[in-house]
mmCIF file of N, CA and C in Angstrom:
data_model
loop_
_atom_site.group_PDB
_atom_site.id
_atom_site.type_symbol
_atom_site.label_atom_id
_atom_site.label_comp_id
_atom_site.label_asym_id
_atom_site.label_seq_id
_atom_site.Cartn_x
_atom_site.Cartn_y
_atom_site.Cartn_z
ATOM 1 N N GLN C 203 168.347 112.730 62.688
ATOM 2 C CA GLN C 203 167.504 114.050 62.555
ATOM 3 C C GLN C 203 166.598 114.175 62.042
ATOM 4 N N VAL C 204 165.903 115.442 62.609
ATOM 5 C CA VAL C 204 164.334 115.563 62.306
ATOM 6 C C VAL C 204 164.684 116.224 60.872
ATOM 7 N N GLN C 205 163.895 115.881 59.526
ATOM 8 C CA GLN C 205 163.270 117.100 58.707
ATOM 9 C C GLN C 205 162.312 116.704 58.094
ATOM 10 N N LEU C 206 162.092 117.837 56.848
ATOM 11 C CA LEU C 206 160.508 118.106 56.989
ATOM 12 C C LEU C 206 160.523 118.241 55.722
ATOM 13 N N VAL C 207 160.290 118.310 54.805
ATOM 14 C CA VAL C 207 160.844 118.945 53.207
ATOM 15 C C VAL C 207 159.924 118.872 52.363
ATOM 16 N N GLU C 208 159.563 120.219 52.163
ATOM 17 C CA GLU C 208 158.886 120.329 51.460
ATOM 18 C C GLU C 208 158.678 121.113 49.928
ATOM 19 N N SER C 209 157.843 120.411 49.100
ATOM 20 C CA SER C 209 158.186 120.671 47.450
ATOM 21 C C SER C 209 156.618 120.849 46.896
ATOM 22 N N GLY C 210 156.930 120.788 45.462
ATOM 23 C CA GLY C 210 155.523 121.268 45.045
ATOM 24 C C GLY C 210 155.261 123.000 44.821
ATOM 25 N N GLY C 211 156.030 123.722 45.472
ATOM 26 C CA GLY C 211 155.475 124.950 45.461
ATOM 27 C C GLY C 211 155.278 126.005 44.056
ATOM 28 N N GLY C 212 155.667 127.172 43.548
ATOM 29 C CA GLY C 212 155.330 127.969 42.512
ATOM 30 C C GLY C 212 154.247 128.507 42.018
ATOM 31 N N LEU C 213 154.414 129.134 40.955
ATOM 32 C CA LEU C 213 153.825 130.406 40.256
ATOM 33 C C LEU C 213 152.616 129.695 39.486
ATOM 34 N N VAL C 214 151.338 130.328 39.851
ATOM 35 C CA VAL C 214 150.167 129.676 39.560
ATOM 36 C C VAL C 214 149.255 130.751 38.758
ATOM 37 N N GLN C 215 148.946 130.774 37.967
ATOM 38 C CA GLN C 215 147.479 132.103 37.860
ATOM 39 C C GLN C 215 146.538 131.731 38.826
ATOM 40 N N PRO C 216 145.493 132.325 38.721
ATOM 41 C CA PRO C 216 143.687 132.252 39.715
ATOM 42 C C PRO C 216 143.243 131.282 39.278
ATOM 43 N N GLY C 217 142.628 130.968 40.197
ATOM 44 C CA GLY C 217 141.905 129.902 39.678
ATOM 45 C C GLY C 217 142.608 128.031 39.495
ATOM 46 N N GLY C 218 144.004 128.529 39.228
ATOM 47 C CA GLY C 218 144.681 127.148 39.422
ATOM 48 C C GLY C 218 144.849 125.925 40.404
ATOM 49 N N SER C 219 146.136 125.101 40.161
ATOM 50 C CA SER C 219 146.099 123.940 41.419
ATOM 51 C C SER C 219 147.284 123.996 41.577
ATOM 52 N N LEU C 220 147.525 123.175 42.676
ATOM 53 C CA LEU C 220 149.040 123.119 43.265
ATOM 54 C C LEU C 220 149.233 121.787 44.281
ATOM 55 N N ARG C 221 149.539 121.279 44.154
ATOM 56 C CA ARG C 221 149.786 120.457 45.392
ATOM 57 C C ARG C 221 151.161 120.305 45.966
ATOM 58 N N LEU C 222 151.081 120.368 47.060
ATOM 59 C CA LEU C 222 152.609 120.912 48.228
ATOM 60 C C LEU C 222 152.680 119.462 48.460
ATOM 61 N N SER C 223 153.195 118.682 49.250
ATOM 62 C CA SER C 223 154.368 117.204 49.305
ATOM 63 C C SER C 223 155.406 117.517 50.957
ATOM 64 N N CYS C 224 155.210 117.094 51.780
ATOM 65 C CA CYS C 224 155.870 117.286 52.388
ATOM 66 C C CYS C 224 156.593 115.861 52.968
ATOM 67 N N ALA C 225 157.674 115.737 53.544
ATOM 68 C CA ALA C 225 158.362 114.562 53.359
ATOM 69 C C ALA C 225 159.628 114.613 54.676
ATOM 70 N N ALA C 226 159.148 113.387 55.721
ATOM 71 C CA ALA C 226 159.267 113.659 56.556
ATOM 72 C C ALA C 226 160.095 112.783 57.477
ATOM 73 N N SER C 227 161.245 112.548 58.309
ATOM 74 C CA SER C 227 162.116 111.920 57.984
ATOM 75 C C SER C 227 162.706 111.727 60.165
ATOM 76 N N GLY C 228 163.026 111.503 60.635
ATOM 77 C CA GLY C 228 163.665 110.786 61.740
ATOM 78 C C GLY C 228 162.684 111.102 62.787
ATOM 79 N N ILE C 229 161.569 111.135 62.458
ATOM 80 C CA ILE C 229 160.188 111.255 63.810
ATOM 81 C C ILE C 229 159.199 109.865 63.247
ATOM 82 N N ILE C 230 158.285 109.712 64.361
ATOM 83 C CA ILE C 230 157.597 108.476 64.073
ATOM 84 C C ILE C 230 156.361 108.980 63.882
ATOM 85 N N PHE C 231 156.525 108.770 62.471
ATOM 86 C CA PHE C 231 155.103 109.870 61.720
ATOM 87 C C PHE C 231 154.181 109.417 61.738
ATOM 88 N N SER C 232 153.881 108.154 62.179
ATOM 89 C CA SER C 232 152.386 107.405 62.576
ATOM 90 C C SER C 232 151.668 108.466 63.795
ATOM 91 N N ILE C 233 152.324 108.883 65.317
ATOM 92 C CA ILE C 233 151.547 109.880 66.102
ATOM 93 C C ILE C 233 151.852 111.383 66.601
ATOM 94 N N ASN C 234 152.512 111.385 65.157
ATOM 95 C CA ASN C 234 152.679 113.114 64.405
ATOM 96 C C ASN C 234 150.709 113.641 63.771
ATOM 97 N N ASN C 235 151.047 114.722 64.397
ATOM 98 C CA ASN C 235 149.962 115.252 63.682
ATOM 99 C C ASN C 235 150.503 116.158 62.669
ATOM 100 N N MET C 236 149.949 116.245 61.764
ATOM 101 C CA MET C 236 150.853 116.631 60.939
ATOM 102 C C MET C 236 150.287 118.371 59.932
ATOM 103 N N ALA C 237 150.399 118.938 59.841
ATOM 104 C CA ALA C 237 149.349 120.073 59.467
ATOM 105 C C ALA C 237 150.571 120.990 58.927
ATOM 106 N N TRP C 238 149.851 122.067 57.924
ATOM 107 C CA TRP C 238 150.174 123.123 56.775
ATOM 108 C C TRP C 238 149.829 124.854 57.616
ATOM 109 N N TYR C 239 150.627 125.427 57.666
ATOM 110 C CA TYR C 239 150.734 126.850 57.877
ATOM 111 C C TYR C 239 151.420 127.451 56.440
ATOM 112 N N ARG C 240 150.888 128.663 56.991
ATOM 113 C CA ARG C 240 151.679 129.396 55.817
ATOM 114 C C ARG C 240 151.716 131.072 56.323
ATOM 115 N N GLN C 241 152.370 131.531 55.770
ATOM 116 C CA GLN C 241 152.777 133.441 56.098
ATOM 117 C C GLN C 241 152.813 133.886 54.854
ATOM 118 N N ALA C 242 152.476 135.356 54.495
ATOM 119 C CA ALA C 242 152.610 135.653 53.312
ATOM 120 C C ALA C 242 153.267 136.751 54.405
ATOM 121 N N PRO C 243 154.268 137.879 53.276
ATOM 122 C CA PRO C 243 154.729 139.294 53.494
ATOM 123 C C PRO C 243 154.194 140.353 54.701
ATOM 124 N N GLY C 244 154.857 140.561 55.328
ATOM 125 C CA GLY C 244 154.174 141.517 56.082
ATOM 126 C C GLY C 244 153.241 140.794 56.845
ATOM 127 N N LYS C 245 152.608 139.526 57.476
ATOM 128 C CA LYS C 245 152.243 139.210 57.597
ATOM 129 C C LYS C 245 151.991 138.165 59.152
ATOM 130 N N GLN C 246 151.826 137.752 60.310
ATOM 131 C CA GLN C 246 152.188 136.722 61.263
ATOM 132 C C GLN C 246 151.815 135.279 60.161
ATOM 133 N N ARG C 247 152.275 133.975 60.325
ATOM 134 C CA ARG C 247 151.855 132.436 59.882
ATOM 135 C C ARG C 247 150.560 132.476 60.761
ATOM 136 N N GLU C 248 150.186 131.761 59.299
ATOM 137 C CA GLU C 248 148.931 131.350 59.834
ATOM 138 C C GLU C 248 148.336 130.141 60.304
ATOM 139 N N PHE C 249 148.000 128.990 60.514
ATOM 140 C CA PHE C 249 147.491 127.567 60.727
ATOM 141 C C PHE C 249 146.239 127.857 58.882
ATOM 142 N N VAL C 250 146.751 126.528 58.317
ATOM 143 C CA VAL C 250 146.092 126.671 57.168
ATOM 144 C C VAL C 250 145.160 125.034 57.415
ATOM 145 N N ALA C 251 145.967 123.926 58.091
ATOM 146 C CA ALA C 251 145.323 122.404 57.655
ATOM 147 C C ALA C 251 145.770 121.967 58.020
ATOM 148 N N ARG C 252 145.368 120.835 58.684
ATOM 149 C CA ARG C 252 145.751 119.733 59.727
ATOM 150 C C ARG C 252 145.375 118.128 59.643
ATOM 151 N N VAL C 253 146.080 117.665 59.614
ATOM 152 C CA VAL C 253 145.663 115.945 59.393
ATOM 153 C C VAL C 253 146.108 115.074 60.692
ATOM 154 N N ASN C 254 145.823 115.010 61.730
ATOM 155 C CA ASN C 254 146.014 114.651 63.579
ATOM 156 C C ASN C 254 146.128 112.858 63.114
ATOM 157 N N ALA C 255 146.850 112.572 63.808
ATOM 158 C CA ALA C 255 147.457 110.881 64.189
ATOM 159 C C ALA C 255 146.586 109.645 63.749
ATOM 160 N N GLY C 256 145.209 109.929 63.868
ATOM 161 C CA GLY C 256 144.057 108.758 63.977
ATOM 162 C C GLY C 256 143.936 109.815 62.015
ATOM 163 N N GLY C 257 143.880 110.857 61.403
ATOM 164 C CA GLY C 257 143.542 110.883 59.970
ATOM 165 C C GLY C 257 141.851 111.263 60.099
ATOM 166 N N GLY C 258 141.826 112.401 61.336
ATOM 167 C CA GLY C 258 140.913 113.625 61.553
ATOM 168 C C GLY C 258 141.044 114.775 60.650
ATOM 169 N N THR C 259 140.504 115.463 59.924
ATOM 170 C CA THR C 259 141.134 116.776 59.319
ATOM 171 C C THR C 259 140.583 117.840 59.849
ATOM 172 N N ASP C 260 141.109 119.196 60.243
ATOM 173 C CA ASP C 260 139.986 120.585 60.165
ATOM 174 C C ASP C 260 141.287 121.478 59.632
ATOM 175 N N TYR C 261 140.217 122.779 58.670
ATOM 176 C CA TYR C 261 140.625 123.126 57.729
ATOM 177 C C TYR C 261 140.657 125.047 58.655
ATOM 178 N N THR C 262 141.104 126.156 58.176
ATOM 179 C CA THR C 262 141.226 127.342 58.248
ATOM 180 C C THR C 262 140.112 127.337 57.278
ATOM 181 N N ASP C 263 138.694 128.723 57.913
ATOM 182 C CA ASP C 263 137.995 128.644 57.456
ATOM 183 C C ASP C 263 138.335 129.504 55.545
ATOM 184 N N SER C 264 138.800 130.271 55.585
ATOM 185 C CA SER C 264 139.496 130.415 53.624
ATOM 186 C C SER C 264 139.659 129.387 53.132
ATOM 187 N N VAL C 265 139.680 128.353 53.548
ATOM 188 C CA VAL C 265 140.643 126.712 52.414
ATOM 189 C C VAL C 265 139.629 126.291 52.382
ATOM 190 N N LEU C 266 138.157 126.029 53.118
ATOM 191 C CA LEU C 266 137.579 125.010 53.471
ATOM 192 C C LEU C 266 136.833 124.810 51.866
ATOM 193 N N GLY C 267 136.931 123.679 51.447
ATOM 194 C CA GLY C 267 135.989 123.682 50.189
ATOM 195 C C GLY C 267 136.775 123.632 48.983
ATOM 196 N N ARG C 268 138.750 124.346 49.058
ATOM 197 C CA ARG C 268 139.304 124.439 47.999
ATOM 198 C C ARG C 268 140.316 123.267 48.537
ATOM 199 N N PHE C 269 140.864 123.093 49.447
ATOM 200 C CA PHE C 269 142.173 122.730 49.963
ATOM 201 C C PHE C 269 141.384 121.167 50.623
ATOM 202 N N THR C 270 142.797 120.397 50.275
ATOM 203 C CA THR C 270 142.263 119.267 51.586
ATOM 204 C C THR C 270 143.940 118.362 51.909
ATOM 205 N N ILE C 271 144.054 117.880 52.774
ATOM 206 C CA ILE C 271 145.222 117.612 53.344
ATOM 207 C C ILE C 271 144.359 116.115 53.253
ATOM 208 N N SER C 272 145.805 115.373 52.966
ATOM 209 C CA SER C 272 146.251 113.748 54.196
ATOM 210 C C SER C 272 147.236 113.736 53.331
ATOM 211 N N ARG C 273 147.177 112.207 54.621
ATOM 212 C CA ARG C 273 148.854 111.834 54.867
ATOM 213 C C ARG C 273 149.429 110.862 54.569
ATOM 214 N N ASP C 274 150.081 109.890 54.293
ATOM 215 C CA ASP C 274 150.073 108.543 53.757
ATOM 216 C C ASP C 274 151.606 108.343 54.848
ATOM 217 N N ASN C 275 150.733 107.271 55.884
ATOM 218 C CA ASN C 275 151.631 107.178 57.004
ATOM 219 C C ASN C 275 152.622 105.948 56.539
ATOM 220 N N ILE C 276 152.477 105.800 55.002
ATOM 221 C CA ILE C 276 153.504 104.594 54.745
ATOM 222 C C ILE C 276 154.968 104.787 53.851
ATOM 223 N N ASN C 277 154.914 106.073 54.013
ATOM 224 C CA ASN C 277 155.887 106.197 52.596
ATOM 225 C C ASN C 277 156.662 107.460 53.766
ATOM 226 N N HIS C 278 155.659 108.344 54.743
ATOM 227 C CA HIS C 278 155.464 109.556 56.051
ATOM 228 C C HIS C 278 155.743 110.802 54.587
ATOM 229 N N LEU C 279 154.839 110.853 54.347
ATOM 230 C CA LEU C 279 154.383 111.638 53.495
ATOM 231 C C LEU C 279 153.092 112.400 53.949
ATOM 232 N N VAL C 280 152.595 114.089 53.675
ATOM 233 C CA VAL C 280 151.826 114.321 53.889
ATOM 234 C C VAL C 280 151.907 115.398 52.430
ATOM 235 N N TYR C 281 150.517 115.668 52.384
ATOM 236 C CA TYR C 281 150.465 116.353 50.961
ATOM 237 C C TYR C 281 149.051 117.709 51.132
ATOM 238 N N LEU C 282 149.061 118.455 50.662
ATOM 239 C CA LEU C 282 147.696 119.496 50.835
ATOM 240 C C LEU C 282 147.201 120.128 49.029
ATOM 241 N N GLN C 283 146.219 119.431 48.406
ATOM 242 C CA GLN C 283 146.243 119.387 47.305
ATOM 243 C C GLN C 283 145.092 121.071 47.369
ATOM 244 N N MET C 284 145.464 122.357 46.734
ATOM 245 C CA MET C 284 144.988 123.049 47.023
ATOM 246 C C MET C 284 144.671 123.862 45.074
ATOM 247 N N ASN C 285 143.127 123.852 45.263
ATOM 248 C CA ASN C 285 142.497 124.087 43.967
ATOM 249 C C ASN C 285 142.209 125.366 44.263
ATOM 250 N N ASP C 286 141.081 125.921 42.902
ATOM 251 C CA ASP C 286 140.680 126.636 42.777
ATOM 252 C C ASP C 286 141.540 128.001 43.481
ATOM 253 N N LEU C 287 142.451 128.046 43.908
ATOM 254 C CA LEU C 287 143.717 129.187 44.533
ATOM 255 C C LEU C 287 143.362 130.700 43.796
ATOM 256 N N LYS C 288 143.512 131.392 44.914
ATOM 257 C CA LYS C 288 143.388 133.415 44.684
ATOM 258 C C LYS C 288 144.902 133.370 44.626
ATOM 259 N N PRO C 289 144.303 134.920 44.416
ATOM 260 C CA PRO C 289 146.048 135.174 44.980
ATOM 261 C C PRO C 289 145.927 135.685 46.366
ATOM 262 N N GLU C 290 145.494 135.811 47.145
ATOM 263 C CA GLU C 290 145.389 135.644 48.663
ATOM 264 C C GLU C 290 146.114 134.357 49.023
ATOM 265 N N ASP C 291 146.302 133.525 48.738
ATOM 266 C CA ASP C 291 146.513 132.361 48.930
ATOM 267 C C ASP C 291 147.910 132.529 48.918
ATOM 268 N N THR C 292 148.995 133.699 48.483
ATOM 269 C CA THR C 292 150.782 133.229 48.367
ATOM 270 C C THR C 292 151.284 133.867 49.284
ATOM 271 N N ALA C 293 151.877 132.702 49.697
ATOM 272 C CA ALA C 293 152.540 132.546 50.796
ATOM 273 C C ALA C 293 153.516 131.519 50.745
ATOM 274 N N LEU C 294 154.134 131.700 51.811
ATOM 275 C CA LEU C 294 155.290 130.459 51.927
ATOM 276 C C LEU C 294 154.597 129.752 52.733
ATOM 277 N N TYR C 295 154.853 128.368 52.662
ATOM 278 C CA TYR C 295 154.009 127.064 53.137
ATOM 279 C C TYR C 295 154.842 126.223 53.639
ATOM 280 N N TYR C 296 154.303 126.336 54.361
ATOM 281 C CA TYR C 296 155.455 125.288 56.198
ATOM 282 C C TYR C 296 154.912 124.334 56.544
ATOM 283 N N CYS C 297 155.004 123.148 56.223
ATOM 284 C CA CYS C 297 154.779 121.326 56.958
ATOM 285 C C CYS C 297 155.299 121.935 58.314
ATOM 286 N N ASN C 298 154.237 121.082 59.338
ATOM 287 C CA ASN C 298 154.503 121.172 60.635
ATOM 288 C C ASN C 298 154.148 119.924 61.469
ATOM 289 N N ALA C 299 154.436 119.165 62.294
ATOM 290 C CA ALA C 299 154.858 117.971 63.268
ATOM 291 C C ALA C 299 154.454 117.790 64.383
ATOM 292 N N ASP C 300 153.607 117.724 64.981
ATOM 293 C CA ASP C 300 153.110 117.758 66.104
ATOM 294 C C ASP C 300 153.591 116.332 67.080
ATOM 295 N N ASN C 301 154.470 115.702 67.475
ATOM 296 C CA ASN C 301 153.958 114.654 68.390
ATOM 297 C C ASN C 301 152.942 114.770 69.621
ATOM 298 N N VAL C 302 152.103 113.715 69.430
ATOM 299 C CA VAL C 302 151.019 113.791 70.263
ATOM 300 C C VAL C 302 151.433 113.483 71.521
ATOM 301 N N ARG C 303 152.286 112.789 71.561
ATOM 302 C CA ARG C 303 152.688 112.149 73.157
ATOM 303 C C ARG C 303 153.162 112.820 73.708
ATOM 304 N N ASN C 304 154.975 113.543 73.238
ATOM 305 C CA ASN C 304 155.881 114.782 73.872
ATOM 306 C C ASN C 304 155.202 116.026 73.593
ATOM 307 N N ARG C 305 154.767 116.268 71.977
ATOM 308 C CA ARG C 305 154.502 117.478 72.286
ATOM 309 C C ARG C 305 155.831 118.318 71.499
ATOM 310 N N ASP C 306 156.474 117.157 70.997
ATOM 311 C CA ASP C 306 157.514 117.820 70.292
ATOM 312 C C ASP C 306 157.464 118.062 69.706
ATOM 313 N N ASN C 307 157.926 119.204 68.494
ATOM 314 C CA ASN C 307 157.444 119.827 67.644
ATOM 315 C C ASN C 307 158.481 120.270 66.465
ATOM 316 N N TYR C 308 158.005 120.213 65.015
ATOM 317 C CA TYR C 308 158.860 120.468 64.443
ATOM 318 C C TYR C 308 158.335 121.329 63.107
ATOM 319 N N TRP C 309 159.410 121.885 61.974
ATOM 320 C CA TRP C 309 159.039 122.861 60.962
ATOM 321 C C TRP C 309 159.979 122.683 59.418
ATOM 322 N N GLY C 310 159.455 122.327 58.311
ATOM 323 C CA GLY C 310 159.910 122.434 57.980
ATOM 324 C C GLY C 310 160.552 123.856 56.994
ATOM 325 N N GLN C 311 161.237 124.161 55.750
ATOM 326 C CA GLN C 311 161.866 125.166 55.814
ATOM 327 C C GLN C 311 160.895 126.627 54.272
ATOM 328 N N GLY C 312 159.703 125.578 54.199
ATOM 329 C CA GLY C 312 158.935 126.512 53.437
ATOM 330 C C GLY C 312 159.614 125.883 52.172
ATOM 331 N N THR C 313 158.143 126.347 51.126
ATOM 332 C CA THR C 313 157.929 126.632 49.726
ATOM 333 C C THR C 313 156.703 128.070 49.499
ATOM 334 N N GLN C 314 157.209 128.272 48.788
ATOM 335 C CA GLN C 314 157.049 129.347 48.275
ATOM 336 C C GLN C 314 155.644 128.972 47.200
ATOM 337 N N VAL C 315 154.051 129.476 47.125
ATOM 338 C CA VAL C 315 153.169 130.056 46.610
ATOM 339 C C VAL C 315 153.077 131.158 45.873
ATOM 340 N N THR C 316 152.700 131.348 44.754
ATOM 341 C CA THR C 316 152.721 132.550 44.096
ATOM 342 C C THR C 316 151.710 132.263 43.324
ATOM 343 N N VAL C 317 149.919 133.409 43.677
ATOM 344 C CA VAL C 317 149.411 133.089 42.653
ATOM 345 C C VAL C 317 149.538 134.172 41.682
ATOM 346 N N SER C 318 148.897 135.047 40.240
ATOM 347 C CA SER C 318 148.974 135.696 40.498
ATOM 348 C C SER C 318 149.316 135.775 38.490
ATOM 349 N N SER C 319 148.034 136.764 38.030
ATOM 350 C CA SER C 319 147.695 136.058 36.560
ATOM 351 C C SER C 319 149.057 137.304 35.448
#
C-alpha cells in the first residue's frame, strides 16, 4: 500500500520559515521523482518544486530563492524548506510521487500552511 504522509505545516508570520516533510512508503523511492504542489482556497493545484530521481531540482518562479527541496533516499523522505514566507504562500501543500519507469503517480493528503500576521 502506497502512503505519502506530509507533516510540518502550521501558522507562521510573514517572513518566517517552515520545513515540510513527506514520508513515503510502498514505493521504490529511488526511482520516483518527488514533488510538492499546493492549492490555495478557490484556486487550482499548482506545482511548487520537484527533486527528480537523480537529484536535480526545479521550482516554480514564485518560490525561487526562498524554498529548497531535498530528498533522503535512505529514509524515504522528501523535504521542503520554506523561508521568507509570504501570505500568498498560504495553501494546502501536497506531496507527489511520480515513478519514472511506469508513470504511477501518488498523492499525499496534504498539510496546511498559513502565513498571516
